[in-house]
Short mmCIF file of C-alpha atoms in Angstrom, two decimals:
data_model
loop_
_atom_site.label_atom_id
_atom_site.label_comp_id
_atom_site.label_asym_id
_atom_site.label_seq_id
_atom_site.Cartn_x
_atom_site.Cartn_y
_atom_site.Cartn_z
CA UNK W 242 112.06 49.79 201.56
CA UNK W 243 110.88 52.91 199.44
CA UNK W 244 111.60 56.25 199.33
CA UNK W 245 109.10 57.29 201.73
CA UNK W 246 110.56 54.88 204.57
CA UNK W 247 113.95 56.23 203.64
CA UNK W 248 112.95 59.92 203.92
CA UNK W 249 111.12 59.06 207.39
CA UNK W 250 113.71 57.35 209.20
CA UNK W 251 116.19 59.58 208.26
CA UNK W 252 114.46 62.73 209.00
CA UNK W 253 113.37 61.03 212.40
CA UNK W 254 117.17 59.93 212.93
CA UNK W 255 118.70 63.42 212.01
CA UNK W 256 115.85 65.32 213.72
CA UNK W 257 116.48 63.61 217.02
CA UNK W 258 120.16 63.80 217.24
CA UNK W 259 119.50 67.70 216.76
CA UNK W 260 117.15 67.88 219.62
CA UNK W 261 119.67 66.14 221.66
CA UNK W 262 122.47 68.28 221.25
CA UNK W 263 121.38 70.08 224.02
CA UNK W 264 120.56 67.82 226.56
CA UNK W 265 123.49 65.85 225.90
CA UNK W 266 125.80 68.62 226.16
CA UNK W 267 124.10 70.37 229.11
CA UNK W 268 127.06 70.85 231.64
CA UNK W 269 130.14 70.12 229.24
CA UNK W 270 130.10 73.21 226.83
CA UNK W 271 129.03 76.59 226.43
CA UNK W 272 128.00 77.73 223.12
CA UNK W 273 128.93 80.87 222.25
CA UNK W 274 126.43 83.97 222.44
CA UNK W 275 127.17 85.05 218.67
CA UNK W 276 126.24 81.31 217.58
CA UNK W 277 123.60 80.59 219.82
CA UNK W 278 122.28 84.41 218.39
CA UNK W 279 122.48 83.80 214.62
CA UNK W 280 121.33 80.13 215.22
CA UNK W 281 118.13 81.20 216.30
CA UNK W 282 117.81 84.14 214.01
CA UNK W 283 118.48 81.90 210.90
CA UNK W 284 115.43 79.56 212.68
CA UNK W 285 113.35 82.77 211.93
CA UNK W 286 114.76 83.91 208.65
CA UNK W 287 114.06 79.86 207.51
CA UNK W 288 110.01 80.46 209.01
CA UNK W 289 109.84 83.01 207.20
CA UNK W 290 111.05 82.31 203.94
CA UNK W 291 108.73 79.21 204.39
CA UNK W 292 105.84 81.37 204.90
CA UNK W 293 106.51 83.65 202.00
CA UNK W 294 107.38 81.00 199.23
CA UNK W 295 104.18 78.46 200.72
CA UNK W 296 101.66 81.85 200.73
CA UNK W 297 102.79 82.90 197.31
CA UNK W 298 103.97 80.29 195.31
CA UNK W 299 102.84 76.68 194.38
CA UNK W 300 105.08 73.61 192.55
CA UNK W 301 107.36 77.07 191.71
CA UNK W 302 104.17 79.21 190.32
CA UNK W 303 101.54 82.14 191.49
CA UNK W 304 99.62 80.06 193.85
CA UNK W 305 96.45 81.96 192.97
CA UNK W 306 94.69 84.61 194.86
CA UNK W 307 92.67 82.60 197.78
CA UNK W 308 95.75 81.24 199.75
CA UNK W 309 97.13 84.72 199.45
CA UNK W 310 94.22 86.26 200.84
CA UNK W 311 93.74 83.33 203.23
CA UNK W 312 97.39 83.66 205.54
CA UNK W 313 96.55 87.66 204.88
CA UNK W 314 93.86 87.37 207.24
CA UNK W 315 95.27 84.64 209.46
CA UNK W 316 98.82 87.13 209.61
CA UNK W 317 96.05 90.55 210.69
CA UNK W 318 94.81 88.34 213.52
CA UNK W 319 98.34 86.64 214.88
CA UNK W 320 98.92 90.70 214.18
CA UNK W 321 96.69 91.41 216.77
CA UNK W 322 97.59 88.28 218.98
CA UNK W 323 94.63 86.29 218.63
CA UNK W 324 94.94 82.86 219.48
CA UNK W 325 96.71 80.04 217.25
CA UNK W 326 93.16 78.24 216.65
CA UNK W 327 91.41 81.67 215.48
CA UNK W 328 94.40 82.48 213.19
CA UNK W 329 94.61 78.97 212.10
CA UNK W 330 90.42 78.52 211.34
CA UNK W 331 90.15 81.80 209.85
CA UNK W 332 93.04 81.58 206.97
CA UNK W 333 91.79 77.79 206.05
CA UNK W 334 88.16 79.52 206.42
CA UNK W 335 88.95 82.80 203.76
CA UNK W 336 90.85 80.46 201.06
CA UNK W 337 87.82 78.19 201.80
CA UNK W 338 85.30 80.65 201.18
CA UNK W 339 87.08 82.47 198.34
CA UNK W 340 87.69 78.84 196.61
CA UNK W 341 83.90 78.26 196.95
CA UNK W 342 83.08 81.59 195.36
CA UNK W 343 85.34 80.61 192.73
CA UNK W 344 88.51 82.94 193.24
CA UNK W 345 91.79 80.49 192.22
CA UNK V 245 101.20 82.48 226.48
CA UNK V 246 99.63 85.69 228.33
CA UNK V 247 98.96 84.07 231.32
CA UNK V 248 102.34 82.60 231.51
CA UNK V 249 103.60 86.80 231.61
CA UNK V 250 101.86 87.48 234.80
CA UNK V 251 104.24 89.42 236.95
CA UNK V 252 104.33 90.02 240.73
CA UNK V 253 105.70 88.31 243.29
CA UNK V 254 102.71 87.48 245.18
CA UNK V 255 101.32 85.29 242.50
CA UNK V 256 98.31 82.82 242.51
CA UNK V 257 98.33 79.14 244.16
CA UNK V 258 100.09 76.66 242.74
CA UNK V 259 96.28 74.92 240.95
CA UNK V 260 95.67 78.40 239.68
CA UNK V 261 98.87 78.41 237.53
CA UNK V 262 97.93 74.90 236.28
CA UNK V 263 94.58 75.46 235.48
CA UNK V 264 96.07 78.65 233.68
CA UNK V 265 98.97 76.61 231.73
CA UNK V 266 96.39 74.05 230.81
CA UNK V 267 93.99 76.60 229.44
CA UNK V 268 96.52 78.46 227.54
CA UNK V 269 98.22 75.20 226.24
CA UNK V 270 94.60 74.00 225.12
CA UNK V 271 95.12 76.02 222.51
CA UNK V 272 98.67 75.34 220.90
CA UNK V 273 97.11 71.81 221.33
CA UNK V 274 93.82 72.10 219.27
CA UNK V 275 96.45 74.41 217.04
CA UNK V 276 98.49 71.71 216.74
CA UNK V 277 95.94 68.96 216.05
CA UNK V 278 94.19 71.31 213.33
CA UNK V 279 97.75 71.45 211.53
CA UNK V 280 98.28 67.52 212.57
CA UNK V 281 94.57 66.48 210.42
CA UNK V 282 95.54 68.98 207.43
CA UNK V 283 99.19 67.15 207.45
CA UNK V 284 97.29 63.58 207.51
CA UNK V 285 95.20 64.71 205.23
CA UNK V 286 97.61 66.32 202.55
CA UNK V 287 99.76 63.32 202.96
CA UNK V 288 97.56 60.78 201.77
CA UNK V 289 95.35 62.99 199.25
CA UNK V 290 99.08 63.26 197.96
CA UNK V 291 98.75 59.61 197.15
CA UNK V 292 100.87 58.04 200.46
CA UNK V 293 99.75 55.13 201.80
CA UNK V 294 98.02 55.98 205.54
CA UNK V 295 100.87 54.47 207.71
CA UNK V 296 103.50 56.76 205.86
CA UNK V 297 101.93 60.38 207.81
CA UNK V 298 101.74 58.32 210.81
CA UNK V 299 104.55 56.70 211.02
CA UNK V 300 106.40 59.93 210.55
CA UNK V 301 104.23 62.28 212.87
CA UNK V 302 105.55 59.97 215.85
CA UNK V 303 109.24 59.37 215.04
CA UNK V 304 109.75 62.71 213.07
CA UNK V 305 107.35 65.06 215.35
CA UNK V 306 108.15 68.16 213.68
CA UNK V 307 105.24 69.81 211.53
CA UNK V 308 107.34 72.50 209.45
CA UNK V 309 109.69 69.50 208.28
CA UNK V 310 107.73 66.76 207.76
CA UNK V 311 105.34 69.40 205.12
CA UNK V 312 108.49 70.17 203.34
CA UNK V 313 109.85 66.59 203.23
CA UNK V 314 106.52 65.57 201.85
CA UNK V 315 106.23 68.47 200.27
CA UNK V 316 109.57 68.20 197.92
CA UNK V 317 108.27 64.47 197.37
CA UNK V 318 104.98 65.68 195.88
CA UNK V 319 106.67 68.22 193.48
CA UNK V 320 109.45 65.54 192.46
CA UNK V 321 112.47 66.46 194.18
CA UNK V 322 113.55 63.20 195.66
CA UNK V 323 113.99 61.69 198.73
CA UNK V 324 117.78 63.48 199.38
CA UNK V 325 116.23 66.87 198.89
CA UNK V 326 113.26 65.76 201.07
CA UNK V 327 115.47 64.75 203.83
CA UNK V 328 117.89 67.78 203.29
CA UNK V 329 114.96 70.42 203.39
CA UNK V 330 113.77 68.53 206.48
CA UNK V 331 116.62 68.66 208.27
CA UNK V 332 117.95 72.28 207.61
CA UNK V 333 114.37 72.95 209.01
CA UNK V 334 115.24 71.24 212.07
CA UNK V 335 118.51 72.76 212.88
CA UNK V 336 116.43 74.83 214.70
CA UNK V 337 115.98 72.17 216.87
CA UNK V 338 119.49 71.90 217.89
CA UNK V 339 119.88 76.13 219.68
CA UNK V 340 116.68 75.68 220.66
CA UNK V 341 117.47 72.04 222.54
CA UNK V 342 120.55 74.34 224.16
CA UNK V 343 118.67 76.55 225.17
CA UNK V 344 116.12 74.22 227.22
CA UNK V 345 118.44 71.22 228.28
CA UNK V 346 118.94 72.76 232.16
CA UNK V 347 114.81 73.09 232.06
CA UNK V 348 113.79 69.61 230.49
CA UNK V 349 115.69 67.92 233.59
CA UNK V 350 118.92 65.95 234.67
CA UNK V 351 117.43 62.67 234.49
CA UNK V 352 118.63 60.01 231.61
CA UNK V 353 115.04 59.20 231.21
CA UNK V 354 113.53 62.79 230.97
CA UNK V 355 116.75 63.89 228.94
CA UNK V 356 116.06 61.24 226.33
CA UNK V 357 112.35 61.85 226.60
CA UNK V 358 112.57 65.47 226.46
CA UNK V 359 114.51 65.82 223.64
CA UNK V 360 111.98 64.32 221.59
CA UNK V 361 109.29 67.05 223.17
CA UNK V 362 111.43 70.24 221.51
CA UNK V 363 109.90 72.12 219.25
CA UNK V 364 108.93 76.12 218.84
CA UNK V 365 105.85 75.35 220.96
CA UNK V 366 107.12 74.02 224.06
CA UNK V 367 110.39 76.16 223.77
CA UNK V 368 107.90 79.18 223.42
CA UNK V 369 106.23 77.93 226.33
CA UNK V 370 108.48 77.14 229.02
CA UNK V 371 111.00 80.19 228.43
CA UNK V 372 107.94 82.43 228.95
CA UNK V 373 107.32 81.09 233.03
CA UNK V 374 109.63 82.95 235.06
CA UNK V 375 111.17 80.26 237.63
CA UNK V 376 112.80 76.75 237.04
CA UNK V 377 110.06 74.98 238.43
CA UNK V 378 107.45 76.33 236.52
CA UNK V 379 109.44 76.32 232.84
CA UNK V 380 110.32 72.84 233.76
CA UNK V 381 106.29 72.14 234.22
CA UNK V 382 105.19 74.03 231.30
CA UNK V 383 107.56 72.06 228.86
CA UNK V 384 106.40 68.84 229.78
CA UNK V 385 102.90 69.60 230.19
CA UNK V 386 102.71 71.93 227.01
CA UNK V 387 104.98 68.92 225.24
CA UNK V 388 103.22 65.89 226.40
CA UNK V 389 100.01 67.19 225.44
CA UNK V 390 100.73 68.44 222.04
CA UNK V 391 102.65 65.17 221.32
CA UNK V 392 99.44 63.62 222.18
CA UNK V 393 96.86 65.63 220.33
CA UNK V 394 99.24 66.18 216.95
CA UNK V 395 99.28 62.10 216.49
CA UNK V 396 95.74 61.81 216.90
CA UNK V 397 95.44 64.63 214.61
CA UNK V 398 97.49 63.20 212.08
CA UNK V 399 95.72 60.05 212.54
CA UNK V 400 92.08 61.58 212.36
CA UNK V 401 93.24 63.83 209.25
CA UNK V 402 94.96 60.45 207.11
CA UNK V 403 91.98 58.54 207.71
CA UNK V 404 89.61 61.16 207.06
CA UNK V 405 91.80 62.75 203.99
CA UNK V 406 91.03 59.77 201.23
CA UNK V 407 87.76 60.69 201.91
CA UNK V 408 87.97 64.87 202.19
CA UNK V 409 89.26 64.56 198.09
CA UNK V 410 90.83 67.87 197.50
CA UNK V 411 92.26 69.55 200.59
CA UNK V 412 92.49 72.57 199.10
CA UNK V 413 89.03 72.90 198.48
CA UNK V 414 88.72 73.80 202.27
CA UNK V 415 91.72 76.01 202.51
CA UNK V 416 93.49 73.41 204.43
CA UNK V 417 96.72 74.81 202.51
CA UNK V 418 96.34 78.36 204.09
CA UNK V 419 96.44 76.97 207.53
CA UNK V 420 100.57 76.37 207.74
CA UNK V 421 101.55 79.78 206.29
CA UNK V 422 99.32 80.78 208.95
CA UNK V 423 101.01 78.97 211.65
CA UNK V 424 104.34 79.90 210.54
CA UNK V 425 102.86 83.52 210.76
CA UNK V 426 101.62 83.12 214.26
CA UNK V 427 104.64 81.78 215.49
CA UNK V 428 107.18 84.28 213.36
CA UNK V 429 105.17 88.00 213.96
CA UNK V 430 106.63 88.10 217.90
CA UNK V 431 110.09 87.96 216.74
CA UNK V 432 109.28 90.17 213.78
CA UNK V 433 107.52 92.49 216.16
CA UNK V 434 110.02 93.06 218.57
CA UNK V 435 113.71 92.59 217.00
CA UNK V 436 114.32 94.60 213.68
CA UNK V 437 117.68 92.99 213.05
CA UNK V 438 116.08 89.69 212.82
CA UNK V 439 113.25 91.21 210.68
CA UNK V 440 115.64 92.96 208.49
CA UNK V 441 117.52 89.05 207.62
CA UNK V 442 113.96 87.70 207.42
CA UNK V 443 112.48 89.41 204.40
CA UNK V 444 115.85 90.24 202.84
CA UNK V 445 116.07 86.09 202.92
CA UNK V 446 112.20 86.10 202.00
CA UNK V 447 112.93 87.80 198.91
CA UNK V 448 115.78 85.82 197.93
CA UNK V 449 113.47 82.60 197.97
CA UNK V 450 110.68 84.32 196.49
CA UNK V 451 113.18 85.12 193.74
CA UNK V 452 114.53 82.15 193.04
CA UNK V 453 111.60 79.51 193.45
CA UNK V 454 110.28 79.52 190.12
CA UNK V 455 114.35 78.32 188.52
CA UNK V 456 115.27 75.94 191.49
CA UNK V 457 114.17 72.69 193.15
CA UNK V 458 111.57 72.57 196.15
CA UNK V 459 113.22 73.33 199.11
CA UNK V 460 116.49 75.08 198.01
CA UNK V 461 114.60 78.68 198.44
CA UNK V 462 114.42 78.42 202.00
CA UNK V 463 118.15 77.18 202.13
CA UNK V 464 119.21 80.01 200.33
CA UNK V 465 117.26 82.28 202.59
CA UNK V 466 119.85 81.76 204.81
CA UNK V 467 121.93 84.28 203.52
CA UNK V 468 119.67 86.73 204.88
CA UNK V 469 122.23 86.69 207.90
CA UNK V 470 124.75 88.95 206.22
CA UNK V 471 122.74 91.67 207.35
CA UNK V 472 123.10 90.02 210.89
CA UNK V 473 125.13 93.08 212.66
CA UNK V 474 126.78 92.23 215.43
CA UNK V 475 124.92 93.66 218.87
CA UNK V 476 127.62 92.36 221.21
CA UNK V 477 130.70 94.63 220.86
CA UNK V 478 133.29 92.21 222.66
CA UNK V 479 134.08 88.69 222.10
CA UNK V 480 131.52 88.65 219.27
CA UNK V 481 133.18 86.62 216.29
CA UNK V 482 131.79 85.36 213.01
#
């Protein structure tokens, strides 16, 4: 057994006992509306801190201008509620592009 | 998702609303299977054997955690701070499991099923339909098919990744901030206490990635919540 093994199981173990909080509680208790508010607020606070430290920053550095300028783009069109796929194809596209014309 | 906010009580036939759900969960799908090949792919032009991505993407099935878990692994931070980023990820999992157990169904079978099917996607989903019995179709069919389409994606992407080289070369590592974006700017858009946390806790991981290990920053985002006011003036307690 390596790490990797390790790190799977127990992520899939832990991530499924979360997910079944819910449905095995349905019925017995209420959660409280201040939890159930700052539990899902924290779920945001977490996406976005993920965003900003993967857009910016890479094994704790600058991550260079193209990935940047990629999730820019991708962020304008989720801005203007395109679809997933568009906002997906165009960031990978623009750091693509930018990578190809030699930008970092 | 914008067919799902139709309104009016006269409404189309019941084939009309599945053709719609299918057509708008088409997307989150081929969404989901983009992000599923660039997480194949990253995984093994990280150097992990192909079985490792795939192996996780079915028992794990959570995209956001299982690019962190790998994610710490690649810059060194060991398989405790993998699992630990992972799973702080996925406490998300838990309020968002409460708030879709009376929708996912009674059933032992479809409770133990369902759980598996939470995630942002199908919780997005089946909130947005406005009776039981159409939240309770849009989970499964928006969860079912995405739990489908991200393991084939995974698949496609680790098989094809040894052979891709690079993944950054084709911006592959712009397309989950991008994602996370997507699925972030509604809340951002429409609830400035939330927004308020999110970049205060955005900064505070921005400022402290370059002197801590992978995966801490987004931990100590957290903290972000002090400026969580309270909006309920009774029986609100913290």
């Amino acid at each position: 057994m390596n790490a990797t093994v390790t790190v799977t199981l127990a992520l899939a173990v832990g991530t499924y006992a979360f997910r079944l909080v819910g449905p095995a509680l349905h019925g017995r208790v209420t959660v409280p509306p201040r939890v159930q508010e700052l539990a899902s607020a924290g779920a945001v606070v977490i996406l976005v801190a993920l965003l900003a430290t993967g857009t910016l920053t890479d094994s704790g550095r600058f991550s260079g201008w193209a990935r940047p300028a990629g999730v820019l783009v991708g962020a304008a069109l989720a801005w203007r509620r395109a679809p997933f796929a568009a906002v997906v194809l165009a960031a990978a596209a623009t750091t693509a592009l930018l990578r190809l014309a030699g930008t970092g | 998702m914008r067919s799902a906010q139709r309104t009016g009580p006269a409404g189309p036939t019941d084939s009309a609303d599945d053709r719609a759900l299918v057509r708008d969960s088409a997307l989150v799908w081929l969404a989901g299977g983009i992000v599923g090949v660039s997480f194949g792919a990253v995984a093994v032009g990280g150097g992990l054997p192909l079985w490792v991505p795939v192996l996780m993407s079915v028992v794990v099935y959570a995209g956001a955690a299982q690019f962190s878990a790998i994610g710490v692994l690649f810059a060194g931070g060991g398989p405790a701070a993998a699992v630990t980023a992972g799973l702080l990820l996925n406490t998300r999992t838990a309020a968002f499991s409460l708030a879709v157990a009376e929708i996912i169904g009674t059933g032992r079978v479809s409770r133990f099923l369902g759980a598996h099917l939470v995630t942002d996607e199908t919780v997005a989903f089946a909130l947005a339909e406005p009776d039981p019995a159409r939240r309770r179709r849009a989970f499964w069919v928006v969860g079912l098919g995405l739990y489908a389409v991200w393991n084939l994606g995974v698949l496609a992407g680790a098989l094809a990744g040894g052979a891709l080289g690079d993944t950054d070369r084709y911006g592959l590592d712009a397309a989950f901030p991008a994602v996370l974006a997507a699925l972030v700017l509604p809340s951002l858009r429409t609830d400035a206490t939330v927004r308020r946390c999110a970049l205060l806790g955005a900064g505070l991981a921005l400022a402290v990635t370059p002197a801590v290990p992978a995966g801490v920053p987004v931990l100590l985002a957290l903290a972000g919540l002090f400026a969580h006011r309270h909006r309920v003036a009774s029986g609100a307690a913290l």
